């Protein structure tokens, strides 16, 4: 299944904020119908791609992201560790593959890796590729040469989220500019690596900020191939612990709008699923989510167990997607 000339009309890179807010304001039934209709033009209707995420280097990050338990600025009781050896990463990837994951994502708590650290991660990427899995990494900011090093190692996707809108960004992070994030996305794209880029909702932002985040993503010269929508996981000790949680229906609206704005992208229902009922997750799949993380931990925060997810899939009649997702544009 793929896009045809009849569906190219949905691909835009010139969305205005008022248009996006108008989508958010639609009656939920109308919004979900439109999102699911577009989803079926570009993606299998009842298939969900499964990824697994491993923290290959935990804690000690100098950034001050207010949501992150890995920041050195906050006392969260995190058990930090240095870069994992190849054997540990390969063992984890093999278990993920055997459980049904098709993509293995590796995260390291760096602001920006050194060239030496980048080469070491390149060795991990090559080892996981040998298992027949897609690879993804999130290591912080990259220079053009570092992005090329990862591309040469065979990296399929690089994750670097924008987190929130440009207007709200300064309320969440002060140790890195918004433009720094955009520059890394450019470096990754120029190296020929697929882009995984989304953000976090439920951080106390307004709907206008959620719309602003999606506008930034949708108006990139090329849509990210993967767009993770993370629902904030509140961690005690971080400044965002205790903020008002985002209503599940608003999360579903956010996913539906992302699906409409970026039809070919795979929208991932990412962090925060432990706070959602199966019914709320079902709405998110109806809204166009086509990927999840499986495994009982996401970097340092909890996630539903694989067995729980497979039981939910059975209840909803969903299948695990085996083929490679359609590229965005």
PDB file of C-alpha atoms in Angstrom:
ATOM      1  CA  UNK A   1       0.000   0.000   0.000  1.00  0.00           C
ATOM      2  CA  UNK A   2       1.348   3.421  -0.844  1.00  0.00           C
ATOM      3  CA  UNK A   3       0.452   6.967  -1.708  1.00  0.00           C
ATOM      4  CA  UNK A   4      -0.843   7.771  -5.184  1.00  0.00           C
ATOM      5  CA  UNK A   5      -1.167  11.001  -7.113  1.00  0.00           C
ATOM      6  CA  UNK A   6      -4.705  11.265  -5.753  1.00  0.00           C
ATOM      7  CA  UNK A   7      -3.406  11.425  -2.189  1.00  0.00           C
ATOM      8  CA  UNK A   8      -0.545  13.838  -2.760  1.00  0.00           C
ATOM      9  CA  UNK A   9      -2.995  16.653  -2.093  1.00  0.00           C
ATOM     10  CA  UNK A  10      -2.753  15.847   1.623  1.00  0.00           C
ATOM     11  CA  UNK A  11       0.995  16.525   1.795  1.00  0.00           C
ATOM     12  CA  UNK A  12       1.601  20.110   2.829  1.00  0.00           C
ATOM     13  CA  UNK A  13       4.407  22.060   4.465  1.00  0.00           C
ATOM     14  CA  UNK A  14       2.680  25.427   4.830  1.00  0.00           C
ATOM     15  CA  UNK A  15       0.240  24.977   7.713  1.00  0.00           C
ATOM     16  CA  UNK A  16      -0.934  28.111   9.512  1.00  0.00           C
ATOM     17  CA  UNK A  17      -1.481  28.008  13.266  1.00  0.00           C
ATOM     18  CA  UNK A  18      -5.146  29.015  12.928  1.00  0.00           C
ATOM     19  CA  UNK A  19      -5.756  26.066  10.592  1.00  0.00           C
ATOM     20  CA  UNK A  20      -4.222  23.672  13.098  1.00  0.00           C
ATOM     21  CA  UNK A  21      -6.218  25.082  16.000  1.00  0.00           C
ATOM     22  CA  UNK A  22      -9.300  24.714  13.828  1.00  0.00           C
ATOM     23  CA  UNK A  23      -8.586  20.998  13.545  1.00  0.00           C
ATOM     24  CA  UNK A  24      -8.235  20.699  17.321  1.00  0.00           C
ATOM     25  CA  UNK A  25     -11.626  22.373  17.755  1.00  0.00           C
ATOM     26  CA  UNK A  26     -13.529  20.012  15.465  1.00  0.00           C
ATOM     27  CA  UNK A  27     -16.095  17.659  17.026  1.00  0.00           C
ATOM     28  CA  UNK A  28     -14.144  14.610  18.138  1.00  0.00           C
ATOM     29  CA  UNK A  29     -16.076  12.221  15.887  1.00  0.00           C
ATOM     30  CA  UNK A  30     -15.365  14.380  12.837  1.00  0.00           C
ATOM     31  CA  UNK A  31     -11.691  14.757  13.735  1.00  0.00           C
ATOM     32  CA  UNK A  32     -11.201  11.023  14.298  1.00  0.00           C
ATOM     33  CA  UNK A  33     -13.045  10.163  11.090  1.00  0.00           C
ATOM     34  CA  UNK A  34     -10.850  12.476   9.039  1.00  0.00           C
ATOM     35  CA  UNK A  35      -7.650  11.260  10.718  1.00  0.00           C
ATOM     36  CA  UNK A  36      -8.514   7.568  10.287  1.00  0.00           C
ATOM     37  CA  UNK A  37      -9.525   8.126   6.661  1.00  0.00           C
ATOM     38  CA  UNK A  38      -6.158   9.714   5.900  1.00  0.00           C
ATOM     39  CA  UNK A  39      -4.363   7.021   7.903  1.00  0.00           C
ATOM     40  CA  UNK A  40      -5.857   4.294   5.714  1.00  0.00           C
ATOM     41  CA  UNK A  41      -4.648   5.998   2.537  1.00  0.00           C
ATOM     42  CA  UNK A  42      -1.023   5.624   3.585  1.00  0.00           C
ATOM     43  CA  UNK A  43      -0.809   2.895   6.227  1.00  0.00           C
ATOM     44  CA  UNK A  44      -2.265  -0.551   6.968  1.00  0.00           C
ATOM     45  CA  UNK A  45      -5.532  -0.065   8.832  1.00  0.00           C
ATOM     46  CA  UNK A  46      -5.038  -2.388  11.797  1.00  0.00           C
ATOM     47  CA  UNK A  47      -1.287  -2.836  12.068  1.00  0.00           C
ATOM     48  CA  UNK A  48       1.022  -1.294  14.669  1.00  0.00           C
ATOM     49  CA  UNK A  49       4.813  -1.224  14.443  1.00  0.00           C
ATOM     50  CA  UNK A  50       6.628  -2.219  17.630  1.00  0.00           C
ATOM     51  CA  UNK A  51       9.895  -0.697  18.797  1.00  0.00           C
ATOM     52  CA  UNK A  52      11.926  -1.339  21.940  1.00  0.00           C
ATOM     53  CA  UNK A  53      13.964   1.345  23.698  1.00  0.00           C
ATOM     54  CA  UNK A  54      17.107   0.747  25.761  1.00  0.00           C
ATOM     55  CA  UNK A  55      19.065   3.277  27.794  1.00  0.00           C
ATOM     56  CA  UNK A  56      22.654   2.555  26.765  1.00  0.00           C
ATOM     57  CA  UNK A  57      24.047   5.359  28.969  1.00  0.00           C
ATOM     58  CA  UNK A  58      21.974   6.608  31.885  1.00  0.00           C
ATOM     59  CA  UNK A  59      22.096   9.802  33.947  1.00  0.00           C
ATOM     60  CA  UNK A  60      24.604  12.602  34.315  1.00  0.00           C
ATOM     61  CA  UNK A  61      23.172  14.818  31.581  1.00  0.00           C
ATOM     62  CA  UNK A  62      24.116  18.515  31.971  1.00  0.00           C
ATOM     63  CA  UNK A  63      20.887  19.735  30.333  1.00  0.00           C
ATOM     64  CA  UNK A  64      18.146  21.268  32.507  1.00  0.00           C
ATOM     65  CA  UNK A  65      15.064  19.791  30.767  1.00  0.00           C
ATOM     66  CA  UNK A  66      12.405  20.099  33.478  1.00  0.00           C
ATOM     67  CA  UNK A  67      10.785  16.766  32.601  1.00  0.00           C
ATOM     68  CA  UNK A  68      13.924  14.633  32.666  1.00  0.00           C
ATOM     69  CA  UNK A  69      15.060  12.435  35.596  1.00  0.00           C
ATOM     70  CA  UNK A  70      18.478  12.047  33.934  1.00  0.00           C
ATOM     71  CA  UNK A  71      19.442  15.695  34.429  1.00  0.00           C
ATOM     72  CA  UNK A  72      22.197  16.440  36.943  1.00  0.00           C
ATOM     73  CA  UNK A  73      20.117  19.412  38.092  1.00  0.00           C
ATOM     74  CA  UNK A  74      17.481  17.239  39.808  1.00  0.00           C
ATOM     75  CA  UNK A  75      17.618  14.622  42.547  1.00  0.00           C
ATOM     76  CA  UNK A  76      15.453  11.750  41.348  1.00  0.00           C
ATOM     77  CA  UNK A  77      17.331   8.803  42.844  1.00  0.00           C
ATOM     78  CA  UNK A  78      18.315   7.586  39.381  1.00  0.00           C
ATOM     79  CA  UNK A  79      20.778   4.692  39.111  1.00  0.00           C
ATOM     80  CA  UNK A  80      23.275   6.095  36.586  1.00  0.00           C
ATOM     81  CA  UNK A  81      25.576   3.978  34.425  1.00  0.00           C
ATOM     82  CA  UNK A  82      28.129   4.531  31.677  1.00  0.00           C
ATOM     83  CA  UNK A  83      27.870   3.242  28.109  1.00  0.00           C
ATOM     84  CA  UNK A  84      26.810  -0.401  28.077  1.00  0.00           C
ATOM     85  CA  UNK A  85      29.100  -3.004  26.473  1.00  0.00           C
ATOM     86  CA  UNK A  86      28.211  -4.448  23.080  1.00  0.00           C
ATOM     87  CA  UNK A  87      27.272  -7.841  24.522  1.00  0.00           C
ATOM     88  CA  UNK A  88      24.644  -6.345  26.845  1.00  0.00           C
ATOM     89  CA  UNK A  89      23.091  -4.294  24.051  1.00  0.00           C
ATOM     90  CA  UNK A  90      23.010  -7.234  21.639  1.00  0.00           C
ATOM     91  CA  UNK A  91      21.394  -9.459  24.276  1.00  0.00           C
ATOM     92  CA  UNK A  92      18.686  -6.853  24.871  1.00  0.00           C
ATOM     93  CA  UNK A  93      18.131  -6.381  21.141  1.00  0.00           C
ATOM     94  CA  UNK A  94      17.857 -10.115  20.540  1.00  0.00           C
ATOM     95  CA  UNK A  95      15.223 -10.437  23.282  1.00  0.00           C
ATOM     96  CA  UNK A  96      13.290  -7.510  21.778  1.00  0.00           C
ATOM     97  CA  UNK A  97      13.428  -9.053  18.300  1.00  0.00           C
ATOM     98  CA  UNK A  98      12.292 -12.443  19.557  1.00  0.00           C
ATOM     99  CA  UNK A  99       9.367 -10.752  21.358  1.00  0.00           C
ATOM    100  CA  UNK A 100       8.202  -9.119  18.127  1.00  0.00           C
ATOM    101  CA  UNK A 101       9.963  -5.728  17.955  1.00  0.00           C
ATOM    102  CA  UNK A 102      11.206  -4.690  14.522  1.00  0.00           C
ATOM    103  CA  UNK A 103      13.145  -1.598  15.582  1.00  0.00           C
ATOM    104  CA  UNK A 104      15.654  -1.266  18.422  1.00  0.00           C
ATOM    105  CA  UNK A 105      16.192   2.228  19.792  1.00  0.00           C
ATOM    106  CA  UNK A 106      19.238   3.207  21.861  1.00  0.00           C
ATOM    107  CA  UNK A 107      19.259   6.288  24.073  1.00  0.00           C
ATOM    108  CA  UNK A 108      22.219   7.929  25.778  1.00  0.00           C
ATOM    109  CA  UNK A 109      21.978  10.827  28.242  1.00  0.00           C
ATOM    110  CA  UNK A 110      24.434  13.191  26.578  1.00  0.00           C
ATOM    111  CA  UNK A 111      24.002  16.835  25.638  1.00  0.00           C
ATOM    112  CA  UNK A 112      26.173  16.113  22.634  1.00  0.00           C
ATOM    113  CA  UNK A 113      28.438  13.051  22.261  1.00  0.00           C
ATOM    114  CA  UNK A 114      32.137  13.278  21.572  1.00  0.00           C
ATOM    115  CA  UNK A 115      33.484  11.868  18.335  1.00  0.00           C
ATOM    116  CA  UNK A 116      34.846   8.896  20.271  1.00  0.00           C
ATOM    117  CA  UNK A 117      31.480   8.224  21.895  1.00  0.00           C
ATOM    118  CA  UNK A 118      29.798   8.487  18.508  1.00  0.00           C
ATOM    119  CA  UNK A 119      32.122   5.839  17.077  1.00  0.00           C
ATOM    120  CA  UNK A 120      31.389   3.542  20.027  1.00  0.00           C
ATOM    121  CA  UNK A 121      27.658   3.879  19.419  1.00  0.00           C
ATOM    122  CA  UNK A 122      28.359   3.143  15.754  1.00  0.00           C
ATOM    123  CA  UNK A 123      29.711  -0.252  16.824  1.00  0.00           C
ATOM    124  CA  UNK A 124      26.487  -0.901  18.764  1.00  0.00           C
ATOM    125  CA  UNK A 125      24.430   0.048  15.726  1.00  0.00           C
ATOM    126  CA  UNK A 126      26.333  -2.360  13.492  1.00  0.00           C
ATOM    127  CA  UNK A 127      25.919  -5.185  16.012  1.00  0.00           C
ATOM    128  CA  UNK A 128      22.151  -4.668  16.273  1.00  0.00           C
ATOM    129  CA  UNK A 129      21.830  -4.428  12.486  1.00  0.00           C
ATOM    130  CA  UNK A 130      23.425  -7.871  12.278  1.00  0.00           C
ATOM    131  CA  UNK A 131      20.353  -9.206  14.097  1.00  0.00           C
ATOM    132  CA  UNK A 132      18.155  -8.037  11.226  1.00  0.00           C
ATOM    133  CA  UNK A 133      16.537  -5.161  13.131  1.00  0.00           C
ATOM    134  CA  UNK A 134      16.049  -1.526  12.247  1.00  0.00           C
ATOM    135  CA  UNK A 135      18.095   0.775  14.458  1.00  0.00           C
ATOM    136  CA  UNK A 136      17.360   4.122  16.048  1.00  0.00           C
ATOM    137  CA  UNK A 137      19.524   6.254  18.345  1.00  0.00           C
ATOM    138  CA  UNK A 138      19.039   9.363  20.439  1.00  0.00           C
ATOM    139  CA  UNK A 139      22.290  10.823  21.725  1.00  0.00           C
ATOM    140  CA  UNK A 140      21.705  14.572  21.851  1.00  0.00           C
ATOM    141  CA  UNK A 141      22.989  17.173  19.417  1.00  0.00           C
ATOM    142  CA  UNK A 142      25.105  15.998  16.477  1.00  0.00           C
ATOM    143  CA  UNK A 143      27.580  17.694  14.192  1.00  0.00           C
ATOM    144  CA  UNK A 144      27.458  16.897  10.464  1.00  0.00           C
ATOM    145  CA  UNK A 145      30.469  14.588  10.757  1.00  0.00           C
ATOM    146  CA  UNK A 146      28.959  12.736  13.723  1.00  0.00           C
ATOM    147  CA  UNK A 147      25.714  12.216  11.824  1.00  0.00           C
ATOM    148  CA  UNK A 148      27.752  10.811   8.946  1.00  0.00           C
ATOM    149  CA  UNK A 149      29.554   8.445  11.326  1.00  0.00           C
ATOM    150  CA  UNK A 150      26.219   7.038  12.454  1.00  0.00           C
ATOM    151  CA  UNK A 151      24.992   6.808   8.865  1.00  0.00           C
ATOM    152  CA  UNK A 152      28.124   4.885   7.882  1.00  0.00           C
ATOM    153  CA  UNK A 153      27.418   2.472  10.739  1.00  0.00           C
ATOM    154  CA  UNK A 154      24.015   1.772   9.220  1.00  0.00           C
ATOM    155  CA  UNK A 155      21.729   3.805  11.486  1.00  0.00           C
ATOM    156  CA  UNK A 156      18.168   3.835  10.143  1.00  0.00           C
ATOM    157  CA  UNK A 157      16.563   6.506  12.370  1.00  0.00           C
ATOM    158  CA  UNK A 158      17.805   9.286  14.612  1.00  0.00           C
ATOM    159  CA  UNK A 159      15.499  10.618  17.320  1.00  0.00           C
ATOM    160  CA  UNK A 160      15.780  14.254  18.296  1.00  0.00           C
ATOM    161  CA  UNK A 161      12.545  15.742  19.609  1.00  0.00           C
ATOM    162  CA  UNK A 162      11.563  19.407  19.465  1.00  0.00           C
ATOM    163  CA  UNK A 163       9.716  18.809  22.774  1.00  0.00           C
ATOM    164  CA  UNK A 164       7.248  21.702  22.533  1.00  0.00           C
ATOM    165  CA  UNK A 165       6.452  24.897  20.664  1.00  0.00           C
ATOM    166  CA  UNK A 166       9.066  27.637  20.173  1.00  0.00           C
ATOM    167  CA  UNK A 167       6.979  29.939  22.415  1.00  0.00           C
ATOM    168  CA  UNK A 168       6.831  27.511  25.357  1.00  0.00           C
ATOM    169  CA  UNK A 169      10.309  26.046  24.942  1.00  0.00           C
ATOM    170  CA  UNK A 170      12.013  28.496  27.300  1.00  0.00           C
ATOM    171  CA  UNK A 171       9.684  27.403  30.112  1.00  0.00           C
ATOM    172  CA  UNK A 172      10.999  23.849  29.819  1.00  0.00           C
ATOM    173  CA  UNK A 173      14.653  24.101  28.747  1.00  0.00           C
ATOM    174  CA  UNK A 174      17.266  26.845  28.978  1.00  0.00           C
ATOM    175  CA  UNK A 175      20.465  24.871  28.310  1.00  0.00           C
ATOM    176  CA  UNK A 176      19.824  24.382  24.588  1.00  0.00           C
ATOM    177  CA  UNK A 177      18.281  26.641  21.953  1.00  0.00           C
ATOM    178  CA  UNK A 178      15.375  25.609  19.763  1.00  0.00           C
ATOM    179  CA  UNK A 179      17.563  26.288  16.750  1.00  0.00           C
ATOM    180  CA  UNK A 180      20.130  23.798  18.079  1.00  0.00           C
ATOM    181  CA  UNK A 181      17.494  21.092  17.780  1.00  0.00           C
ATOM    182  CA  UNK A 182      16.580  22.147  14.255  1.00  0.00           C
ATOM    183  CA  UNK A 183      20.254  22.188  13.272  1.00  0.00           C
ATOM    184  CA  UNK A 184      20.695  18.593  14.453  1.00  0.00           C
ATOM    185  CA  UNK A 185      17.661  17.539  12.416  1.00  0.00           C
ATOM    186  CA  UNK A 186      19.259  19.140   9.357  1.00  0.00           C
ATOM    187  CA  UNK A 187      22.554  17.342   9.999  1.00  0.00           C
ATOM    188  CA  UNK A 188      20.776  14.005  10.370  1.00  0.00           C
ATOM    189  CA  UNK A 189      18.707  14.523   7.227  1.00  0.00           C
ATOM    190  CA  UNK A 190      21.761  15.596   5.213  1.00  0.00           C
ATOM    191  CA  UNK A 191      23.533  12.376   6.264  1.00  0.00           C
ATOM    192  CA  UNK A 192      20.712  10.325   4.773  1.00  0.00           C
ATOM    193  CA  UNK A 193      19.286   9.072   8.082  1.00  0.00           C
ATOM    194  CA  UNK A 194      15.533   8.907   8.630  1.00  0.00           C
ATOM    195  CA  UNK A 195      14.278  11.444  11.151  1.00  0.00           C
ATOM    196  CA  UNK A 196      12.336  10.520  14.290  1.00  0.00           C
ATOM    197  CA  UNK A 197      11.072  13.749  15.826  1.00  0.00           C
ATOM    198  CA  UNK A 198       8.091  14.658  17.957  1.00  0.00           C
ATOM    199  CA  UNK A 199       7.516  16.131  21.374  1.00  0.00           C
ATOM    200  CA  UNK A 200       6.002  15.915  24.825  1.00  0.00           C
ATOM    201  CA  UNK A 201       2.501  16.985  25.821  1.00  0.00           C
ATOM    202  CA  UNK A 202       1.116  17.429  29.312  1.00  0.00           C
ATOM    203  CA  UNK A 203       3.923  19.725  30.512  1.00  0.00           C
ATOM    204  CA  UNK A 204       1.558  22.537  31.494  1.00  0.00           C
ATOM    205  CA  UNK A 205       1.462  23.953  27.985  1.00  0.00           C
ATOM    206  CA  UNK A 206      -1.620  25.418  26.303  1.00  0.00           C
ATOM    207  CA  UNK A 207      -3.379  23.879  23.326  1.00  0.00           C
ATOM    208  CA  UNK A 208      -1.805  26.676  21.272  1.00  0.00           C
ATOM    209  CA  UNK A 209       1.598  25.263  22.188  1.00  0.00           C
ATOM    210  CA  UNK A 210       0.617  21.765  21.148  1.00  0.00           C
ATOM    211  CA  UNK A 211      -0.537  23.232  17.855  1.00  0.00           C
ATOM    212  CA  UNK A 212       2.719  25.180  17.604  1.00  0.00           C
ATOM    213  CA  UNK A 213       4.783  22.029  18.079  1.00  0.00           C
ATOM    214  CA  UNK A 214       2.871  20.208  15.356  1.00  0.00           C
ATOM    215  CA  UNK A 215       3.206  23.222  13.062  1.00  0.00           C
ATOM    216  CA  UNK A 216       6.982  23.118  13.430  1.00  0.00           C
ATOM    217  CA  UNK A 217       7.046  19.419  12.570  1.00  0.00           C
ATOM    218  CA  UNK A 218       4.589  19.628   9.687  1.00  0.00           C
ATOM    219  CA  UNK A 219       6.327  22.600   8.078  1.00  0.00           C
ATOM    220  CA  UNK A 220       9.786  21.062   8.014  1.00  0.00           C
ATOM    221  CA  UNK A 221      11.083  20.702   4.432  1.00  0.00           C
ATOM    222  CA  UNK A 222      10.513  16.960   4.803  1.00  0.00           C
ATOM    223  CA  UNK A 223       8.165  15.464   7.366  1.00  0.00           C
ATOM    224  CA  UNK A 224       9.809  13.216   9.968  1.00  0.00           C
ATOM    225  CA  UNK A 225       9.421   9.563   9.059  1.00  0.00           C
ATOM    226  CA  UNK A 226       8.499   8.882  12.680  1.00  0.00           C
ATOM    227  CA  UNK A 227       6.671  11.286  15.006  1.00  0.00           C
ATOM    228  CA  UNK A 228       6.560  10.215  18.676  1.00  0.00           C
ATOM    229  CA  UNK A 229       3.890  11.894  20.778  1.00  0.00           C
ATOM    230  CA  UNK A 230       4.971  11.515  24.404  1.00  0.00           C
ATOM    231  CA  UNK A 231       2.520  12.015  27.247  1.00  0.00           C
ATOM    232  CA  UNK A 232       4.571  13.397  30.155  1.00  0.00           C
ATOM    233  CA  UNK A 233       5.613  10.784  32.700  1.00  0.00           C
ATOM    234  CA  UNK A 234       5.899  12.746  35.931  1.00  0.00           C
ATOM    235  CA  UNK A 235       8.962  11.861  37.988  1.00  0.00           C
ATOM    236  CA  UNK A 236       9.327  12.983  41.586  1.00  0.00           C
ATOM    237  CA  UNK A 237      12.231  15.367  41.938  1.00  0.00           C
ATOM    238  CA  UNK A 238      11.781  17.016  38.546  1.00  0.00           C
ATOM    239  CA  UNK A 239      10.203  20.494  38.308  1.00  0.00           C
ATOM    240  CA  UNK A 240       7.231  19.176  36.325  1.00  0.00           C
ATOM    241  CA  UNK A 241       6.219  16.675  38.977  1.00  0.00           C
ATOM    242  CA  UNK A 242       2.691  17.589  40.072  1.00  0.00           C
ATOM    243  CA  UNK A 243       1.551  19.450  36.949  1.00  0.00           C
ATOM    244  CA  UNK A 244      -2.028  18.900  35.818  1.00  0.00           C
ATOM    245  CA  UNK A 245      -2.097  15.764  33.617  1.00  0.00           C
ATOM    246  CA  UNK A 246      -3.296  16.066  30.057  1.00  0.00           C
ATOM    247  CA  UNK A 247      -6.796  14.698  29.483  1.00  0.00           C
ATOM    248  CA  UNK A 248      -6.739  11.490  27.399  1.00  0.00           C
ATOM    249  CA  UNK A 249      -9.198  12.963  24.894  1.00  0.00           C
ATOM    250  CA  UNK A 250      -6.840  15.889  24.306  1.00  0.00           C
ATOM    251  CA  UNK A 251      -4.007  13.421  23.692  1.00  0.00           C
ATOM    252  CA  UNK A 252      -6.179  11.643  21.127  1.00  0.00           C
ATOM    253  CA  UNK A 253      -6.923  14.999  19.474  1.00  0.00           C
ATOM    254  CA  UNK A 254      -3.200  15.757  19.326  1.00  0.00           C
ATOM    255  CA  UNK A 255      -2.472  12.440  17.624  1.00  0.00           C
ATOM    256  CA  UNK A 256      -5.331  12.927  15.177  1.00  0.00           C
ATOM    257  CA  UNK A 257      -4.110  16.382  14.210  1.00  0.00           C
ATOM    258  CA  UNK A 258      -0.555  15.064  13.780  1.00  0.00           C
ATOM    259  CA  UNK A 259      -1.919  12.342  11.492  1.00  0.00           C
ATOM    260  CA  UNK A 260      -3.754  14.894   9.349  1.00  0.00           C
ATOM    261  CA  UNK A 261      -0.768  17.259   9.118  1.00  0.00           C
ATOM    262  CA  UNK A 262       1.784  14.528   8.316  1.00  0.00           C
ATOM    263  CA  UNK A 263      -0.084  11.758   6.485  1.00  0.00           C
ATOM    264  CA  UNK A 264       2.889   9.574   5.557  1.00  0.00           C
ATOM    265  CA  UNK A 265       4.673   9.817   8.902  1.00  0.00           C
ATOM    266  CA  UNK A 266       4.310   7.000  11.402  1.00  0.00           C
ATOM    267  CA  UNK A 267       2.748   8.572  14.493  1.00  0.00           C
ATOM    268  CA  UNK A 268       3.956   6.837  17.646  1.00  0.00           C
ATOM    269  CA  UNK A 269       1.917   6.641  20.826  1.00  0.00           C
ATOM    270  CA  UNK A 270       5.018   6.881  22.940  1.00  0.00           C
ATOM    271  CA  UNK A 271       5.766   7.545  26.633  1.00  0.00           C
ATOM    272  CA  UNK A 272       3.025   7.784  29.226  1.00  0.00           C
ATOM    273  CA  UNK A 273       0.904   4.817  28.186  1.00  0.00           C
ATOM    274  CA  UNK A 274       0.887   3.480  31.758  1.00  0.00           C
ATOM    275  CA  UNK A 275      -1.448   6.371  32.603  1.00  0.00           C
ATOM    276  CA  UNK A 276      -3.881   5.451  29.828  1.00  0.00           C
ATOM    277  CA  UNK A 277      -6.648   2.863  29.865  1.00  0.00           C
ATOM    278  CA  UNK A 278      -6.950   0.413  26.981  1.00  0.00           C
ATOM    279  CA  UNK A 279      -9.975   2.420  25.865  1.00  0.00           C
ATOM    280  CA  UNK A 280      -7.935   5.638  25.738  1.00  0.00           C
ATOM    281  CA  UNK A 281      -5.195   3.888  23.779  1.00  0.00           C
ATOM    282  CA  UNK A 282      -7.816   2.501  21.399  1.00  0.00           C
ATOM    283  CA  UNK A 283      -8.901   6.082  20.663  1.00  0.00           C
ATOM    284  CA  UNK A 284      -5.287   7.003  19.939  1.00  0.00           C
ATOM    285  CA  UNK A 285      -4.976   4.117  17.461  1.00  0.00           C
ATOM    286  CA  UNK A 286      -8.227   5.235  15.848  1.00  0.00           C
ATOM    287  CA  UNK A 287      -6.733   8.739  15.663  1.00  0.00           C
ATOM    288  CA  UNK A 288      -3.843   7.385  13.589  1.00  0.00           C
ATOM    289  CA  UNK A 289      -1.156   6.135  15.959  1.00  0.00           C
ATOM    290  CA  UNK A 290       0.698   3.359  14.146  1.00  0.00           C
ATOM    291  CA  UNK A 291       3.583   2.554  16.465  1.00  0.00           C
ATOM    292  CA  UNK A 292       4.339   1.972  20.145  1.00  0.00           C
ATOM    293  CA  UNK A 293       7.281   1.117  22.359  1.00  0.00           C
ATOM    294  CA  UNK A 294       7.014  -2.329  23.905  1.00  0.00           C
ATOM    295  CA  UNK A 295       8.850  -3.418  27.035  1.00  0.00           C
ATOM    296  CA  UNK A 296       8.339  -2.621  30.685  1.00  0.00           C
ATOM    297  CA  UNK A 297      10.672   0.412  30.708  1.00  0.00           C
ATOM    298  CA  UNK A 298      11.340   3.425  28.476  1.00  0.00           C
ATOM    299  CA  UNK A 299      14.853   4.638  29.255  1.00  0.00           C
ATOM    300  CA  UNK A 300      14.133   5.288  32.958  1.00  0.00           C
ATOM    301  CA  UNK A 301      10.321   5.459  33.183  1.00  0.00           C
ATOM    302  CA  UNK A 302       7.738   2.646  33.294  1.00  0.00           C
ATOM    303  CA  UNK A 303       5.888   1.207  30.323  1.00  0.00           C
ATOM    304  CA  UNK A 304       3.184  -1.470  29.966  1.00  0.00           C
ATOM    305  CA  UNK A 305       4.507  -5.041  29.844  1.00  0.00           C
ATOM    306  CA  UNK A 306       4.747  -6.858  26.531  1.00  0.00           C
ATOM    307  CA  UNK A 307       2.085  -9.339  27.626  1.00  0.00           C
ATOM    308  CA  UNK A 308      -0.300  -6.513  28.537  1.00  0.00           C
ATOM    309  CA  UNK A 309       0.220  -4.917  25.138  1.00  0.00           C
ATOM    310  CA  UNK A 310      -0.349  -8.180  23.275  1.00  0.00           C
ATOM    311  CA  UNK A 311      -3.561  -8.757  25.235  1.00  0.00           C
ATOM    312  CA  UNK A 312      -4.701  -5.254  24.282  1.00  0.00           C
ATOM    313  CA  UNK A 313      -3.807  -5.920  20.641  1.00  0.00           C
ATOM    314  CA  UNK A 314      -5.903  -9.086  20.717  1.00  0.00           C
ATOM    315  CA  UNK A 315      -8.860  -7.226  22.226  1.00  0.00           C
ATOM    316  CA  UNK A 316      -8.622  -4.494  19.574  1.00  0.00           C
ATOM    317  CA  UNK A 317      -7.912  -6.815  16.649  1.00  0.00           C
ATOM    318  CA  UNK A 318      -4.552  -5.178  15.973  1.00  0.00           C
ATOM    319  CA  UNK A 319      -1.598  -6.917  14.337  1.00  0.00           C
ATOM    320  CA  UNK A 320       2.121  -6.319  14.721  1.00  0.00           C
ATOM    321  CA  UNK A 321       3.460  -4.625  11.619  1.00  0.00           C
ATOM    322  CA  UNK A 322       6.339  -6.521  10.034  1.00  0.00           C
ATOM    323  CA  UNK A 323       7.175  -4.522   6.909  1.00  0.00           C
ATOM    324  CA  UNK A 324       9.090  -1.261   6.801  1.00  0.00           C
ATOM    325  CA  UNK A 325       6.893   1.840   7.263  1.00  0.00           C
ATOM    326  CA  UNK A 326       6.192   4.080   4.290  1.00  0.00           C
ATOM    327  CA  UNK A 327       8.648   6.975   4.127  1.00  0.00           C
ATOM    328  CA  UNK A 328       7.388  10.463   4.875  1.00  0.00           C
ATOM    329  CA  UNK A 329       7.831  13.380   2.557  1.00  0.00           C
TER     330      UNK A 329
END
